[in-house]
Structure formats: structure tokens, C-alpha cells
XYZ file of C-alpha atoms in Angstrom:
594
model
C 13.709 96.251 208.581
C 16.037 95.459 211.049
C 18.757 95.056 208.412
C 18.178 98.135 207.145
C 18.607 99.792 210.688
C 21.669 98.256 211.264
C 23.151 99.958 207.241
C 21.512 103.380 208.716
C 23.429 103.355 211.803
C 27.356 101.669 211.601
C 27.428 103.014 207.244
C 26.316 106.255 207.107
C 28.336 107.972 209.817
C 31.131 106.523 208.042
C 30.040 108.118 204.571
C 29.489 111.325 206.293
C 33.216 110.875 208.123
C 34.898 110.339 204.266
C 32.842 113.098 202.775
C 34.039 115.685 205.217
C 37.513 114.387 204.765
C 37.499 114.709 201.084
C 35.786 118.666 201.279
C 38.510 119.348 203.787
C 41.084 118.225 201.277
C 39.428 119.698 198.284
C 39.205 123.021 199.930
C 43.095 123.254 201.073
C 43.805 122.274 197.173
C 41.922 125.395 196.329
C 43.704 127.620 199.112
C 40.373 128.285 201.166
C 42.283 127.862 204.604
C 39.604 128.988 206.465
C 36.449 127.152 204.740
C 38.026 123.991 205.788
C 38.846 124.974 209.608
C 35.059 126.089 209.302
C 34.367 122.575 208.326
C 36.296 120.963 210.773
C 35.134 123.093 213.731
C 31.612 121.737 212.805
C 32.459 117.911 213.252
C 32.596 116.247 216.556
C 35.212 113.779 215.535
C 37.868 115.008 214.170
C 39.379 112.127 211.052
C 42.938 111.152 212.535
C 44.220 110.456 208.698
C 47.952 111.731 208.349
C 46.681 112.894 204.526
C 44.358 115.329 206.229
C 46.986 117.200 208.726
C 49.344 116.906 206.326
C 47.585 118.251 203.510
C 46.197 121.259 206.341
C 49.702 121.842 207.446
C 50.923 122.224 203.958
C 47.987 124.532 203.027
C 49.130 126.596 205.944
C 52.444 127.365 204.446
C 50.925 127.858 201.068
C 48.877 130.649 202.868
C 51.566 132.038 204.843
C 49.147 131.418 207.765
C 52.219 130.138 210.304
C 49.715 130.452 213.348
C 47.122 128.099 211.997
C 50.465 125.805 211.123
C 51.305 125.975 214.822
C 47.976 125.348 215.886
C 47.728 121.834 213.611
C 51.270 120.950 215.022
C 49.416 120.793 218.381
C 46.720 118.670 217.083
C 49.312 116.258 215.363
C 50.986 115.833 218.787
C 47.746 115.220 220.323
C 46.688 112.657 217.976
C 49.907 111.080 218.178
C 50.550 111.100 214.516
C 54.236 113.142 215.068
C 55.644 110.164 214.099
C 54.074 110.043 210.760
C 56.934 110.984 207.704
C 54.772 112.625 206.021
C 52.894 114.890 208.434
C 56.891 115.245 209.876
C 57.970 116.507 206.317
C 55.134 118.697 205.791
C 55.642 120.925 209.639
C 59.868 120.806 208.296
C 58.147 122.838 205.538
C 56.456 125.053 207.583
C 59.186 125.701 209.900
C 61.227 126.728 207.465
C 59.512 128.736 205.041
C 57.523 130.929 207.605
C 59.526 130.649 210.981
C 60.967 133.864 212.089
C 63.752 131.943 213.371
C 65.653 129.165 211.808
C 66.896 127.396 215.181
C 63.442 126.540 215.742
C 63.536 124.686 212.620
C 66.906 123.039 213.350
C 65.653 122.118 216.654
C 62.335 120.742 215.189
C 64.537 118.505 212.765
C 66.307 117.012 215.499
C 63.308 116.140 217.223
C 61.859 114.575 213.944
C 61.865 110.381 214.682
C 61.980 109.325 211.000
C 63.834 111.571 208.814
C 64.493 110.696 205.048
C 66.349 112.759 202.150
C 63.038 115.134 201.857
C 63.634 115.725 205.338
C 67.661 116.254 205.116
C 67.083 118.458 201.676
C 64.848 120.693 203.527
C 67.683 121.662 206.075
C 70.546 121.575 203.847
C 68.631 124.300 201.653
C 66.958 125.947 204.401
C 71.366 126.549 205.494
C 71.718 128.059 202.085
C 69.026 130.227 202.160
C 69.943 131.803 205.686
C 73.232 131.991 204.813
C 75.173 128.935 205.771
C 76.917 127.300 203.297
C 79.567 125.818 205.891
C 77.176 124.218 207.560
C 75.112 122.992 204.616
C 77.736 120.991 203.254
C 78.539 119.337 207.220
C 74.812 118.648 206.914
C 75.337 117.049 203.642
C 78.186 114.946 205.117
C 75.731 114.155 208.421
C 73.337 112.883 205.900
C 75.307 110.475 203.809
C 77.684 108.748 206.708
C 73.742 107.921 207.584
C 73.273 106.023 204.774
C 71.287 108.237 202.408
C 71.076 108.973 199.139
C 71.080 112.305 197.684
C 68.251 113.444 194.851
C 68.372 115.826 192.422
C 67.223 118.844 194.937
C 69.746 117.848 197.636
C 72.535 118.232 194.884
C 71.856 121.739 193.671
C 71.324 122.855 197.190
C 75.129 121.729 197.923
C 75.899 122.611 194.648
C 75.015 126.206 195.551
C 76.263 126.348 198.684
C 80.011 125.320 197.086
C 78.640 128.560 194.664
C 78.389 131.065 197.554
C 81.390 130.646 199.818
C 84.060 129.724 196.381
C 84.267 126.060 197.262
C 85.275 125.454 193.412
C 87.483 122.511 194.034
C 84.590 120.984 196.114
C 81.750 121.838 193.471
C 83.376 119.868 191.121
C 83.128 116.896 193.288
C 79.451 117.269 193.381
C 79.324 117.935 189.395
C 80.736 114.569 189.448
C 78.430 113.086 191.709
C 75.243 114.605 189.126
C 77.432 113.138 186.409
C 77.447 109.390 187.929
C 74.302 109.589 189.617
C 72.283 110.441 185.640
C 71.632 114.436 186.999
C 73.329 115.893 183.873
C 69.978 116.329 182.216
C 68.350 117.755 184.823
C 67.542 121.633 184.333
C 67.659 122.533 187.619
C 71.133 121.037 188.210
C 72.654 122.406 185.138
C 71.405 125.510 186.291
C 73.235 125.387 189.458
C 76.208 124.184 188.124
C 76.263 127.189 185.373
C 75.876 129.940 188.141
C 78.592 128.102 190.235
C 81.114 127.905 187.743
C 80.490 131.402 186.420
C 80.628 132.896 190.362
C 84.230 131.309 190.772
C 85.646 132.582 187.468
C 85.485 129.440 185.435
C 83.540 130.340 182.559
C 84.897 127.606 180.463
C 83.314 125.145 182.367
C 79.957 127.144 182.649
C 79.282 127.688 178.872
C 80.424 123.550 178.178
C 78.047 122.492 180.880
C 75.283 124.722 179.187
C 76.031 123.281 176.021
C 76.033 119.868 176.853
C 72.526 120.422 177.797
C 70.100 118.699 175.563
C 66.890 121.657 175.808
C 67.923 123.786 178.397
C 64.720 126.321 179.513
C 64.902 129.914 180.081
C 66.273 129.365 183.593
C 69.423 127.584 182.181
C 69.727 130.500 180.030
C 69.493 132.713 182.559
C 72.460 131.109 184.478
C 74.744 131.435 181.748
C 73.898 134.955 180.771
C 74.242 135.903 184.415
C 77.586 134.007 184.187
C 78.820 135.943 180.895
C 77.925 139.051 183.112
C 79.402 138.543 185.746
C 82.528 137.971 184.339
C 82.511 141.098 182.026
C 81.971 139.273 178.560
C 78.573 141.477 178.258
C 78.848 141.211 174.634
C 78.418 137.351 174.680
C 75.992 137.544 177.187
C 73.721 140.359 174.766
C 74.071 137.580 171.981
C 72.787 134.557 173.916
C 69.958 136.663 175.018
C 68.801 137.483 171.636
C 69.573 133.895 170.506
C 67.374 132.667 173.696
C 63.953 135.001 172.570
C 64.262 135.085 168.900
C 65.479 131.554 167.807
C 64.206 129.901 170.783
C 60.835 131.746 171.037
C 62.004 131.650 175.619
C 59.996 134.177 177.495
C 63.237 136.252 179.138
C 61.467 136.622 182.855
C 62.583 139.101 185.644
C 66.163 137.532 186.449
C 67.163 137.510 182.405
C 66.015 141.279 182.240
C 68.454 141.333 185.378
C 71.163 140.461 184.075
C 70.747 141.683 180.739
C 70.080 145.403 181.709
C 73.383 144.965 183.820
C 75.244 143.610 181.012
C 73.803 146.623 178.812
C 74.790 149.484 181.552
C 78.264 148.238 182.417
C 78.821 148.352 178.405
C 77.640 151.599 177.895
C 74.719 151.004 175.309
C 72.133 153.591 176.520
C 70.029 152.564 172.933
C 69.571 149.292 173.399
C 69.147 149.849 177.132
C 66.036 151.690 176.163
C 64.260 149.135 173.456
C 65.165 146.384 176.500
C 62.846 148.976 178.866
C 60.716 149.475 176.423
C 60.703 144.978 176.031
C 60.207 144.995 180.111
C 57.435 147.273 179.758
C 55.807 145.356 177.445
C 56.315 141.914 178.932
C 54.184 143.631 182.245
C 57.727 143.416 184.681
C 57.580 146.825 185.074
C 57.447 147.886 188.550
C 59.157 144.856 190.022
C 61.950 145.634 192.210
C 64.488 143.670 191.281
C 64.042 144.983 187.340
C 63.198 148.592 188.113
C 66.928 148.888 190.457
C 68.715 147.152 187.070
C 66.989 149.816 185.056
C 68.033 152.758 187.768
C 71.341 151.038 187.460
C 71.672 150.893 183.834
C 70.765 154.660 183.230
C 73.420 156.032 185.741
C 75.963 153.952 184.432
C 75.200 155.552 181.116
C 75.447 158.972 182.458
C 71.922 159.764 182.014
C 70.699 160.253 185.836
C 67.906 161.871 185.214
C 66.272 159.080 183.149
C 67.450 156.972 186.477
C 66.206 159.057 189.069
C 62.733 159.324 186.826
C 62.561 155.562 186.863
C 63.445 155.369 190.474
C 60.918 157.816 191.328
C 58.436 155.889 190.167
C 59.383 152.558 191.824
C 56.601 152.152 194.195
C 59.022 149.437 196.547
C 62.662 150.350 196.571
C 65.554 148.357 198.104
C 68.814 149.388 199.310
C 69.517 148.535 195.565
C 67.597 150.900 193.726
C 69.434 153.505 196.585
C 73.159 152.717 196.006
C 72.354 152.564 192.099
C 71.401 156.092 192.230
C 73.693 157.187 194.234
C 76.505 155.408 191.994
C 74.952 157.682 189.778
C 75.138 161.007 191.276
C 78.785 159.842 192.270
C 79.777 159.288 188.891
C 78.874 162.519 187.989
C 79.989 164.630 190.550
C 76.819 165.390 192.012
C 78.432 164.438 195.780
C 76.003 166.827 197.828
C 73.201 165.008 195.934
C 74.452 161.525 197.082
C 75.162 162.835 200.889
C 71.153 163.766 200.515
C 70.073 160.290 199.193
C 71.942 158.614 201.916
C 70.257 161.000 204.416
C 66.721 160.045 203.168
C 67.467 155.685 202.959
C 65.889 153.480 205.384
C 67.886 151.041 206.104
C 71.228 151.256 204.644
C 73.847 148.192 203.600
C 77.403 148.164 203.707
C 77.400 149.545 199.721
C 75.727 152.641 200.259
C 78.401 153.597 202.651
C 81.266 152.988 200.269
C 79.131 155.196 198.109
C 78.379 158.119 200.031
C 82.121 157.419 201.711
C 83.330 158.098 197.944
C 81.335 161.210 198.084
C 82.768 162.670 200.969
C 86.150 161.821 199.642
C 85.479 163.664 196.234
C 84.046 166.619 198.512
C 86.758 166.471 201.110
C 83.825 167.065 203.659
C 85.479 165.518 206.318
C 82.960 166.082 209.262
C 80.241 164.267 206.888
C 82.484 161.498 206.538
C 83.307 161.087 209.995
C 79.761 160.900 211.232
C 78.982 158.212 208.389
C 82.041 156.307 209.590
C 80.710 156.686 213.318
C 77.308 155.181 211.669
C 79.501 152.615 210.010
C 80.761 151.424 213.241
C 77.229 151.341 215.825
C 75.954 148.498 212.780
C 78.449 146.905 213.449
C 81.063 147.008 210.817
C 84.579 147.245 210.426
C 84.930 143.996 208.350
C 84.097 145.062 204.601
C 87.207 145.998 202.780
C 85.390 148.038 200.163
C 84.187 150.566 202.851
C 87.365 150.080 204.311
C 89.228 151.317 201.501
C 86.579 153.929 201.109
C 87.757 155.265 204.482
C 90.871 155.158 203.733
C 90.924 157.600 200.336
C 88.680 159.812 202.446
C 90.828 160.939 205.171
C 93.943 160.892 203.030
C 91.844 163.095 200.375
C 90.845 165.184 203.858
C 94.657 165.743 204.881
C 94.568 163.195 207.373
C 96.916 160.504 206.161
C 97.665 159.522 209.659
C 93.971 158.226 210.205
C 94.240 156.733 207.098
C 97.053 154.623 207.587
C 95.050 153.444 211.118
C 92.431 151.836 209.279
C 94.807 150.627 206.759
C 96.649 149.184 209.474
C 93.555 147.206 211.154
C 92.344 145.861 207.764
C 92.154 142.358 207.804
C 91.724 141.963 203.692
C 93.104 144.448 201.575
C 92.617 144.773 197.488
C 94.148 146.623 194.857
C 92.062 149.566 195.926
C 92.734 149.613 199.194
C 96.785 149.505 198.442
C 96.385 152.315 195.902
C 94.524 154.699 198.092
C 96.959 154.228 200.620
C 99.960 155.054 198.410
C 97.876 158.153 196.688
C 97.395 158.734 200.244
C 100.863 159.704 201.199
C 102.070 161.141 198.269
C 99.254 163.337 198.083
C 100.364 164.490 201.742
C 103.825 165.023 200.611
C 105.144 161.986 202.138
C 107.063 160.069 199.474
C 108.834 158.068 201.195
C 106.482 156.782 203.264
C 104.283 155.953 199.921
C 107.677 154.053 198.666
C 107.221 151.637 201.231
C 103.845 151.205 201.158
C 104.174 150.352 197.327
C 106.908 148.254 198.430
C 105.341 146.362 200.961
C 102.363 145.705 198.303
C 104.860 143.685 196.213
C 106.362 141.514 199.027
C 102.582 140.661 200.050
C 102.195 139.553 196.697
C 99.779 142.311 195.230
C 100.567 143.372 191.726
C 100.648 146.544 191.215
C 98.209 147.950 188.053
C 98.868 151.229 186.299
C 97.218 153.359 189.359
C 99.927 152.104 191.437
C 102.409 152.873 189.623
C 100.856 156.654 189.002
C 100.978 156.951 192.543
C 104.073 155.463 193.215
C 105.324 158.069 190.105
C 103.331 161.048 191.906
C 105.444 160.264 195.295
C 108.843 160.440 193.372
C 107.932 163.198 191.724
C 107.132 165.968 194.527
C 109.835 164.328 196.502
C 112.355 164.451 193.877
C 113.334 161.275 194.099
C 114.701 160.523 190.558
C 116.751 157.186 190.835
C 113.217 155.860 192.108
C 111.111 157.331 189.680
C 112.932 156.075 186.709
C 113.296 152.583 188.593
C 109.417 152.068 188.766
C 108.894 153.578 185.384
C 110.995 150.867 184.166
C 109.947 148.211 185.731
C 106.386 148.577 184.914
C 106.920 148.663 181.559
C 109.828 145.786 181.795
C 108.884 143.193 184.812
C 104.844 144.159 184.727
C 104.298 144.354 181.139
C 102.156 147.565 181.656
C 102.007 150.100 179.097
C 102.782 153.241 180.456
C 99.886 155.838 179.573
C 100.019 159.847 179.547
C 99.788 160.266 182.786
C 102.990 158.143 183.640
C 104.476 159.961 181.683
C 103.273 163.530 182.800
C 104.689 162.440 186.298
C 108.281 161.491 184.769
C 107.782 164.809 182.779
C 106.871 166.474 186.176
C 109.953 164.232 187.981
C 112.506 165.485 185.499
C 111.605 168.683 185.129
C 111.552 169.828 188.761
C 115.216 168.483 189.064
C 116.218 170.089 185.699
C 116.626 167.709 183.403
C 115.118 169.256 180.772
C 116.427 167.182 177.633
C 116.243 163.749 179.603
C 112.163 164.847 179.777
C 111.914 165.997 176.044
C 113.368 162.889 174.928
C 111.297 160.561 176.944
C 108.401 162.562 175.597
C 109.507 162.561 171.973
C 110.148 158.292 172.237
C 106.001 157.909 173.997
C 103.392 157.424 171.467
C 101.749 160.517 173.054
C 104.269 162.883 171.903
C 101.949 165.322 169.966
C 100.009 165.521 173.540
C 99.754 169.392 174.434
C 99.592 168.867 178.283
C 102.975 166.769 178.483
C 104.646 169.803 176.787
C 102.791 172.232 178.676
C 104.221 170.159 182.196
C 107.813 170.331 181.001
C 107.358 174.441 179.272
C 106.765 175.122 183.392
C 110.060 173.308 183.939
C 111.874 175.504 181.669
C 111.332 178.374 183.383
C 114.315 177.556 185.255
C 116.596 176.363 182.455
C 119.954 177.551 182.106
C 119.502 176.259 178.552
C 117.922 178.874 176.194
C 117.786 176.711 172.885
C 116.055 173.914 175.129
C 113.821 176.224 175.833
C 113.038 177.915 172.875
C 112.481 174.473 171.169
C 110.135 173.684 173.801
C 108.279 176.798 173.485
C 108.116 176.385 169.429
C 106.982 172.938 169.790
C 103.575 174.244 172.527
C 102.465 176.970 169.817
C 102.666 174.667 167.159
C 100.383 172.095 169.221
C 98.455 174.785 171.415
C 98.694 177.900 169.322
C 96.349 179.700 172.059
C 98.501 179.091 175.154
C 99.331 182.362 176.415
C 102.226 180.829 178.452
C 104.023 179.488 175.676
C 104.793 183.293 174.306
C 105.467 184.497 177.651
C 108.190 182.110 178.086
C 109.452 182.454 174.979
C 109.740 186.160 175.191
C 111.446 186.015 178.229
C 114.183 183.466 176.933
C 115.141 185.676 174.530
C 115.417 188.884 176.589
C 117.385 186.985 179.292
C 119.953 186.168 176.168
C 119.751 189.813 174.900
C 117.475 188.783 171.246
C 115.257 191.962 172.519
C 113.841 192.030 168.594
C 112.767 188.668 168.902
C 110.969 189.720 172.040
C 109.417 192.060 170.527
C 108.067 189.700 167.455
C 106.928 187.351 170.203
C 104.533 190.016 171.676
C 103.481 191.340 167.977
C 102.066 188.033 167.338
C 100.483 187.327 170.506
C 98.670 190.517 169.427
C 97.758 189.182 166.026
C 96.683 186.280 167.234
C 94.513 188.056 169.930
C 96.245 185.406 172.475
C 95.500 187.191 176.017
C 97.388 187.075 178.630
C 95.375 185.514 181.652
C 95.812 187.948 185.095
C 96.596 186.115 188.262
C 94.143 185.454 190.727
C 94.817 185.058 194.608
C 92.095 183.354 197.125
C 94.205 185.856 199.830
């Protein structure tokens, strides 16, 4: 009897102790937070096993419950089990998935007594994630000089750190690192190596990394169509995707439809853009966010913006990318005022919607809209982003005001092709050629090569300045030293050039030696030249030559019946009007704004 007393009492508290341990634990593994603070709230003693906070702590992140997380933190200190590596790993977590701020994680890592490469991982990708590459890779460093070894997930975290701030040179140190550590086969690597190499231009090395790959999954796939994307080869990237889902039998998720629907809109294949929708619809994606701003993206790059602004309208979240898509739209189409709307009615805008609407102004030459966007621009803080930059800049040369132009052309720190070629359209716009002659020029000594927009600029300049030595300089030497073909509207500004200084024949032979020479509007520029010609049978041929291409252009008869009354052939004149007549070609009246 008195053995059985003595079982009762020191054995079955201890039963009851373990069985309330293990509900606790069974209850976090099902996500029913609150069942097991219930439970614990009804015991007197409280089990001081590091599996128990741990396993609370990590159920509080789980739950996005960061208040209960803070509230077990004080326990752990209490209890004294702080020091434990795996209650320490399991707050890390906490910290950094649901803390509003990441110093408090930084600072709660620094505190942390026994730290291991869980521990180190967590920081090194929380750096990513908020932003931080630089300091993700010093964290890296920190961690090795220490003595540890990196695992897979400390690898890809570096690996896309080197991704987002174009450490190439560096990322390929790490792929050698995966390489000699046995990582190669490791999906999640590959995957990170993929998207790194394709971000810094080095498709090569993407696609042979892919294909090295024994099975990749659909997230491998994923990187390497975003990669083919990205770098414009959206043909290649269409093909792997219907190799990955028919051949492969991979569901595409969310991010393939991503990059897929991009790949689609920036081609142009409205058709196949819709049996993808159609695919996404299917699949039950529709009316995620990140999708539903690729499909708004995809149908304005097509041209059709209503089907865009139908599927945005239905988006029940929107993000600033579903905005700027649609306005891209509107843009492209000349809708401005719509865009100027949009932009009214965002949230919170980003620094692409105001290159957007910027564009808009520009293309209305609303100046006093784009001014008060600009003023926005500033009060968040900008001033930094060189595509809103050069935004600026095309919108107060477009306005007139080249000298405001050339200000924030002057404080950019970063400058692109764009930004150059606005600046140079800019002047010679404004009738200052010279000024755009050493703009161009300075482009070239900075080491910017010029494309074929420069060099219509730098063309346009010449031309209403009548600079001729220049403009047949830069026409050769784009064809000559920059190996660009010269299109039809180079040669409507040399056309334009020559003309204006009456060098009629020098124009109709550079016209007659282009590939565009049956092109009515490079005959209609030089028929205005003529007008002043001294040269009637220059004229005349000219004149022939528009009916025959343009046998509807009033201006072509007109001439031609004044060349010959100037030289006295009044019959011809007269046959020149007759026909006109016949051919019921009207004359169009003048019109004056006055």
C-alpha cells in the first residue's frame, strides 16, 4: 500500500508534466497558437524544455503572431534558457520575419551567445531581403574569418546578393565555391546562379549552368526563362516554357506566368497572350497581383488598352505595378490626359510612374502639370533616378525651356543614352545648334556611343542651323566609324540640310544612292526646297518624279506650273492645271491660327 502511494505521488505528476508538453507541441504543429497558450495558462509549472519555447516561438512566426513571440522571448529570459541554440535560432526567426524593424534583429544577433551558420544565414538573407547586398557579403566575410562553414542556403543568399548590386566577377567566386563544396546539384543554388548570371548579361553562363542540371524543377525553369526575358531573347524563353509544361508535364506557377506574359507583350503576340490568360485562368492564378499587372502589362504593350484597363479593373489588389503598366499604356497610345488622371488617382506612387506621367506631360507640352509632378518628385525625396531624370529633361526642352533642361542635365550624376539624346533633341528643337553640337560632342569624349537617335538629332541641329560641313561630317561618320545604317529619317534631315542651303542636285543624288529612294516624303522635303531653285530642269525633274510616286499631291503641280511660267512654257502651265482638273487633285486653301 505504501508502495503504491509513493508511484501515485513522485510518477504521476510527472506523466501529467510530459502529457501537457507533448499537447502543447502537437497543437503548435497544427497552428492552434492559442489552444496551447490556453493549455499552458492552466498549468502551475510551466516545463522549462528548450523544445517547448522553441517549438512556441516558431509557431509564433508561423502565425504572424509577433506579440505572443515577444511575450515567449520574456519567458526564455526568465527561465534562463537564452543561451539555448536552438531557442536562440528560433527568436533570429522571429525577429526577422515579423519585426517592423530590422536593427532590432541585428541588435538581437549580436546579443545571441552561441551563434552557428543557421544563425549567420538568417542575417546574411535577412540583408538581402531589406536591401543590403553590401553588407550581406561583409557579413559573409564576418562569418567565415570565424571559422564557419557555409551550407547550401548561406550560398544562394550571397549568391543573390552578388545578383542584385552586379557583383558578376564576385558571383563567380561563389559559383566556384558551390562547385567545390558538391552544391552543383542543388536546385535551389542552380536557381540562384541562373537568375544571377542572366541579371548581369551573361546568358551563356545561365543556360550552361541550367543544362548541367541533372532534373531541374519548375523553379530552375523559371530562372532561366526569366533570364531569356530579361535579356530580350523572348522567343527562346516562349520555347523553354512550352518544353517545361508539355514534355516535362511542370506545373508553370505565378513567377513562370510572370515572365512568360512579359516575354509575350514585349514581342508583340496579342494571340498567344490570350490562350496564356486563358492557361492562368484555368490554373486558378487569376487574381494574383503579381500575374494580373503582367497581364495589364502585356495587353498595353500590344496596343489593346482596353483589354488592359478591363483586366486591371478587375484586380481586386493593385500595386504601383499594375498603375505604371497602364499608364505605359495610355502613353503609348497617346492617351496623355488619361495617364495625368491615373497618376492623380495612385496611392502611393514609385519612381516609374513619374517617368511615366513625366513622358506624358512631355508629349502634351503641359508644362505646369509637369512642374508640379517634378515638385512631387522632389518632397519624396528624389533627384537620384536617371530615368526620371531624363524624363525631366525631354519635358522642359519639349516645353521651350531648354535652359531648365540643361540644369538638371547638368546635376545628373548618371546619364544614359536617353538622357544624352533628349538633351541634344533638346537644343536643336530650340533652335540652338550649336549648343546641341557640343552636347553630342561631349557624349563621345565621355565615352557614350551615339545610336541612330543621336545622330537624328545631331542631323536635326545642322539642319535648321545650316550647318552643312557638320551635317555631312556626322552623316558620314555614322555610317563609316559607327557602322549605323542610316534610315529615312537621316536622310530626310540631309534632304532638309541641303535643300535649305540650295543644293538641290547634291540632295537628289544622295536620295537616288539610299535604298529609300522611291520614298514619297524624301521627295516631297526636297520639292519644298525647289521652290527656290534657280534651276528649272532640277526642278521639273523633281516635280515629275513626286506625281509619279504621289500622283495626288497637290503641291507637286503647283510647283511645276510655276517653273514653267517663271521660264515663259505658259502652254505647259496650262497642261499642268488641265490635269490637275482631270485628276480632280484639289488644291488645299491655307489655314492661319491668327
Amino acid at each position: 500500500m505504501l508502495l503504491k502511494l509513493f508511484v501515485h505521488r513522485h510518477y504521476t505528476t510527472s506523466a501529467t508534466f510530459l502529457t501537457k508538453d507533448s499537447q502543447v507541441i502537437h497543437l503548435c504543429r497544427t497552428s492552434l497558437l492559442s489552444q496551447a497558450i490556453n493549455l499552458l495558462n492552466t498549468t502551475q509549472k510551466i516545463s522549462k524544455k528548450p523544445i517547448i519555447y522553441a517549438t512556441l516561438i516558431q509557431t509564433s512566426t508561423r502565425t504572424h503572431s509577433f506579440n505572443n513571440g515577444l511575450q515567449f522571448h520574456a519567458h526564455v529570459i526568465k527561465t534562463g534558457l537564452e543561451t539555448d541554440r536552438f531557442v536562440g535560432n528560433s527568436l533570429l526567426a522571429l525577429y526577422f520575419k515579423l519585426g517592423s524593424n530590422f536593427l532590432d534583429t541585428r541588435r538581437f544577433f549580436d546579443e545571441m551567445i552561441y551563434k552557428d551558420v543557421v544563425a549567420w544565414t538568417s542575417m546574411i538573407t535577412g540583408y538581402v531581403r531589406v536591401g543590403d547586398a553590401e553588407m550581406s557579403l561583409r557579413m559573409y566575410l564576418d562569418m567565415v574569418e570565424l571559422g564557419f562553414e557555409p551550407n547550401g542556403y548561406t550560398l544562394s543568399a550571397v549568391i543573390k546578393a552578388c545578383s542584385e548590386i552586379g557583383k558578376l566577377k564576385l558571383g563567380r567566386g561563389f559559383h566556384g565555391v558551390v562547385v567545390t563544396r558538391g552544391y552543383e546539384g542543388n536546385n535551389v543554388i542552380v536557381s540562384a546562379l541562373v537568375d544571377m548570371y542572366g541579371k548581369n548579361c551573361d546568358l551563356g553562363s545561365a543556360v550552361k549552368v541550367f543544362d548541367e542540371l541533372p532534373e531541374p524543377d519548375a523553379v530552375c525553369w523559371t530562372s532561366v526563362i526569366s533570364a531569356l526575358t530579361r535579356n530580350e531573347l523572348h522567343d527562346e524563353a516562349l520555347g523553354l516554357f512550352y518544353t517545361m509544361h508539355r514534355r516535362y508535364g511542370l506545373a508553370p506557377d505565378l513567377f513562370t506566368f510572370g515572365s512568360v506574359v512579359n516575354a509575350l507583350g514585349n514581342s508583340g503576340r496579342l494571340r498567344q497572350g490570350r490562350e496564356v490568360h486563358a492557361k492562368i485562368v484555368t490554373s486558378g492564378l487569376c487574381g494574383n497581383v503579381v500575374v494580373d499587372s503582367s497581364l495589364v502589362d502585356m495587353y498595353a504593350k500590344c496596343g489593346v488598352v482596353d483589354e488592359s484597363r478591363s483586366v486591371f479593373d478587375r484586380m481586386d489588389k493593385r500595386n504601383s505595378v499594375s498603375w505604371c503598366a497602364l499608364m505605359g499604356g495610355y502613353c503609348q497610345t497617346g492617351e496623355f490626359h488619361t495617364v495625368i488622371e491615373l497618376f492623380r488617382m495612385m496611392g502611393e506612387v514609385d519612381l516609374y510612374s513619374f517617368g511615366t506621367v513625366l513622358r506624358a506631360c512631355a508629349g502634351l507640352a503641359a508644362l505646369q502639370s509637369g512642374k508640379e509632378v517634378h515638385c512631387q518628385y522632389l518632397r519624396k525625396g528624389g533627384w537620384s533616378d536617371v530615368i526620371v531624370d531624363s524624363a525631366l529633361v525631354d519635358l522642359y526642352a519639349k516645353c521651350g525651356f531648354d535652359n531648365y533642361a540643361y540644369v538638371v542635365f547638368c546635376q545628373m550624376k548618371v546619364r544614359n543614352s536617353v538622357t544624352w539624346n533628349s538633351m541634344i533633341s533638346g537644343f536643336a528643337q530650340n533652335g540652338k545648334g550649336a549648343e546641341a553640337i557640343v552636347v553630342f560632342e561631349e557624349m563621345i569624349t565621355e565615352g557614350v556611343k551615339p545610336d541612330y537617335i543621336s545622330f537624328i538629332a545631331v542631323l536635326f541641329a545642322c539642319s535648321h542651323c545650316g550647318m552643312v560641313d557638320e551635317g555631312r561630317k556626322y552623316f558620314l561618320s555614322m555610317i563609316n566609324q559607327y557602322g549605323i545604317k542610316a534610315h529615312i529619317e537621316h536622310y530626310s534631315c540631309m534632304v532638309d540640310l541641303l535643300g535649305r542651303v540650295g543644293e538641290v542636285e547634291e540632295a537628289e543624288s544622295l536620295i537616288l544612292g539610299a535604298e529609300f529612294r522611291n520614298d514619297a516624303s524624301l521627295w516631297a522635303a526636297l520639292l519644298g526646297a525647289c521652290t527656290s531653285s534657280t534651276n528649272p530642269s532640277v526642278a521639273e525633274r523633281i516635280a515629275k518624279k513626286m506625281m509619279e510616286l504621289n500622283p495626288d499631291y497637290h503641291l507637286s503641280y503647283v510647283l511645276l506650273a510655276n517653273v514653267y511660267r517663271a521660264v515663259g512654257r505658259w502652254a505647259d502651265a496650262l497642261e499642268i492645271r488641265r490635269q490637275m482638273q482631270e485628276k480632280r487633285v484639289n488644291k488645299i486653301t491655307g489655314k492661319s491660327w491668327i
